[in-house]
Short mmCIF file of C-alpha atoms in Angstrom, two decimals:
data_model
loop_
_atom_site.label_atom_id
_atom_site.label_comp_id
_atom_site.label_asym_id
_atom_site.label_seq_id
_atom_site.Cartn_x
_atom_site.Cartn_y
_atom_site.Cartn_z
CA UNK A 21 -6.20 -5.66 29.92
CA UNK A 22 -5.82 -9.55 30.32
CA UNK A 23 -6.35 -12.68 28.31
CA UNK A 24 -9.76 -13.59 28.11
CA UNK A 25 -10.87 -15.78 31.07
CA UNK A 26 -13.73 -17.52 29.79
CA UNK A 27 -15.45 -18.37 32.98
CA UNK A 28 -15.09 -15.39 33.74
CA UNK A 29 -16.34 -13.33 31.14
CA UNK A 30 -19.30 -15.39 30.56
CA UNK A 31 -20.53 -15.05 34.24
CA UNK A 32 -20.00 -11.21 33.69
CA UNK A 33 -21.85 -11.00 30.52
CA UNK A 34 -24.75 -13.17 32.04
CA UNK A 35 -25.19 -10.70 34.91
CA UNK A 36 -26.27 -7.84 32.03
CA UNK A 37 -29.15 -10.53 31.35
CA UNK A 38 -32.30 -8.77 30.69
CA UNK A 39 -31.41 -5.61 31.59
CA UNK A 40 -30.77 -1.77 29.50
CA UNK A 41 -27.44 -1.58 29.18
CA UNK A 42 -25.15 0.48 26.60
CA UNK A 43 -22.82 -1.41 24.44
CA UNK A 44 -19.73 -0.03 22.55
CA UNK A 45 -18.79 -1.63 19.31
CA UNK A 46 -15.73 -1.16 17.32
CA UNK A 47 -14.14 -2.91 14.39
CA UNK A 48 -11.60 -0.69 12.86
CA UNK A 49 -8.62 -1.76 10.81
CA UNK A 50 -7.89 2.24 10.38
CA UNK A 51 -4.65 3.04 8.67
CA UNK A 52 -3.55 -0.28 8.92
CA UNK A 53 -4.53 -1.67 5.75
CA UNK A 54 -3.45 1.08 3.53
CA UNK A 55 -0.29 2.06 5.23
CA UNK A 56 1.31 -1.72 5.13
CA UNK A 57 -0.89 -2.23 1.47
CA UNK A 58 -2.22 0.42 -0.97
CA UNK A 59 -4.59 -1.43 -2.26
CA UNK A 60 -5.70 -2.54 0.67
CA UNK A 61 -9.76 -1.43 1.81
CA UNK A 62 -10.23 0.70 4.94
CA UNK A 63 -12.95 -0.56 7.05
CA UNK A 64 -14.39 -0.11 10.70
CA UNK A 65 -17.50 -0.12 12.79
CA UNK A 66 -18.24 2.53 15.50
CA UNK A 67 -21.24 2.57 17.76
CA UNK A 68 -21.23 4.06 21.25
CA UNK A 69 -23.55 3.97 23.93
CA UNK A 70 -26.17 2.06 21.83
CA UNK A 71 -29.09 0.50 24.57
CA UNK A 72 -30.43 -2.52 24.20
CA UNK A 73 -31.94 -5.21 26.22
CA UNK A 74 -30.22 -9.09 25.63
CA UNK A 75 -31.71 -12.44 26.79
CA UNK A 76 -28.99 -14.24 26.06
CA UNK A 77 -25.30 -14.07 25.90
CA UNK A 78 -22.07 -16.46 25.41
CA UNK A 79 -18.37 -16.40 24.63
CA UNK A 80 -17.18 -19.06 22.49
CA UNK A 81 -12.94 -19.72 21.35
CA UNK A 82 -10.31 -21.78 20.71
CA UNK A 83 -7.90 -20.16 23.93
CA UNK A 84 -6.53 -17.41 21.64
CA UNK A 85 -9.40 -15.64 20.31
CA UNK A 86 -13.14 -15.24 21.27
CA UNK A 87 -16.23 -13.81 19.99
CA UNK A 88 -19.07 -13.09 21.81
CA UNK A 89 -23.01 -12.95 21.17
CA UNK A 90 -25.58 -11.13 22.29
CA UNK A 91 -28.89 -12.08 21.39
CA UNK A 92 -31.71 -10.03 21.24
CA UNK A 93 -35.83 -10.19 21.13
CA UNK A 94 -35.05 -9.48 17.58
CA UNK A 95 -31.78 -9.46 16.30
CA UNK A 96 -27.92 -10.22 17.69
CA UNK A 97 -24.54 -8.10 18.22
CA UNK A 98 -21.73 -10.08 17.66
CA UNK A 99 -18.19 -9.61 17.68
CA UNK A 100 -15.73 -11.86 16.73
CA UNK A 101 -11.35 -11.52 17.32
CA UNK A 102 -11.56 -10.71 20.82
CA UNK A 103 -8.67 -11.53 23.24
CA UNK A 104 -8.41 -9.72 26.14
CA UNK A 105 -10.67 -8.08 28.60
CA UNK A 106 -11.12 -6.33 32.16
CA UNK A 107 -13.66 -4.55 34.31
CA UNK A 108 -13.41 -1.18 34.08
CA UNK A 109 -15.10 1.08 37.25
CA UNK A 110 -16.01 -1.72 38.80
CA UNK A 111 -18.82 -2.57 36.40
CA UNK A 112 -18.01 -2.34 32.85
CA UNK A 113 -16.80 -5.22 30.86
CA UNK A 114 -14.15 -4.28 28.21
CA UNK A 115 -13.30 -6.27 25.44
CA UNK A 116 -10.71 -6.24 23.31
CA UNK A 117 -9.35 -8.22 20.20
CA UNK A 118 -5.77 -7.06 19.18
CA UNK A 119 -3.27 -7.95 16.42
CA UNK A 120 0.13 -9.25 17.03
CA UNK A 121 1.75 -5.80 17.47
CA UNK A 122 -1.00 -4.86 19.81
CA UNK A 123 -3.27 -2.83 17.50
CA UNK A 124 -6.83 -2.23 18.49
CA UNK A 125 -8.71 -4.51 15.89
CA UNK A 126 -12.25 -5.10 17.37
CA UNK A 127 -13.67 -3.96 20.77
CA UNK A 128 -17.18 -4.82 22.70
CA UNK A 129 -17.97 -3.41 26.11
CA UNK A 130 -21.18 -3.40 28.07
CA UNK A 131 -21.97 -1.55 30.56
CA UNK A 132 -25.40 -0.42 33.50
CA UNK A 133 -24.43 3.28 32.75
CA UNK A 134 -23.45 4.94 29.63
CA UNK A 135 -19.86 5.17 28.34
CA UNK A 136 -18.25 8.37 28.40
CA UNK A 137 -17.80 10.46 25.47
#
């Protein structure tokens, strides 16, 4: 993966415009937060292969992290923390957001075809 490209990635996320596509969304701070800090919560987000149809879409950041929107006839997916990205078979847009020791934190991708499992 690269640094987020913001041109970029918003002209890829505008050609998924009104179509079914699967997303992937993942938040996870897994064992990170209890191994560094007992008392420390455990949380995370997993959805794969979720399809949904989005009329809208935008990356927003300051040049070190992103999030993204997807908006929806009737509701959003958002992620927030992302930092790097690539396109994956051609046609699937990975995102990524990643600590400072390179530690999946939060991850979107979108894709025409489902992601495997």
């Amino acid at each position: 993966m690269k640094p987020i490209e913001l041109d970029k990635v918003q002209e890829k996320l505008e050609s998924f415009i009104d179509k079914d596509v699967y997303v992937h969304l993942e938040t996870t701070n897994g064992a990170y937060a209890s191994h560094v800090n007992e008392k420390a919560y455990n949380v995370g987000v997993y959805i794969r292969n979720a399809k949904v149809r989005f009329n809208q879409a935008k990356i927003v950041g300051d040049g070190k992290s992103y999030r993204a929107g997807l908006k929806m006839e009737i509701g959003w997916i958002y992620a927030e923390g992302l930092t790097d990205w690539e396109i994956f078979e051609g046609e699937k847009l990975l995102m990524a957001g990643h600590d400072r020791e390179g530690r999946l934190m939060v991850a979107l991708q979108i894709s025409e075809t489902p992601f495997n499992y």
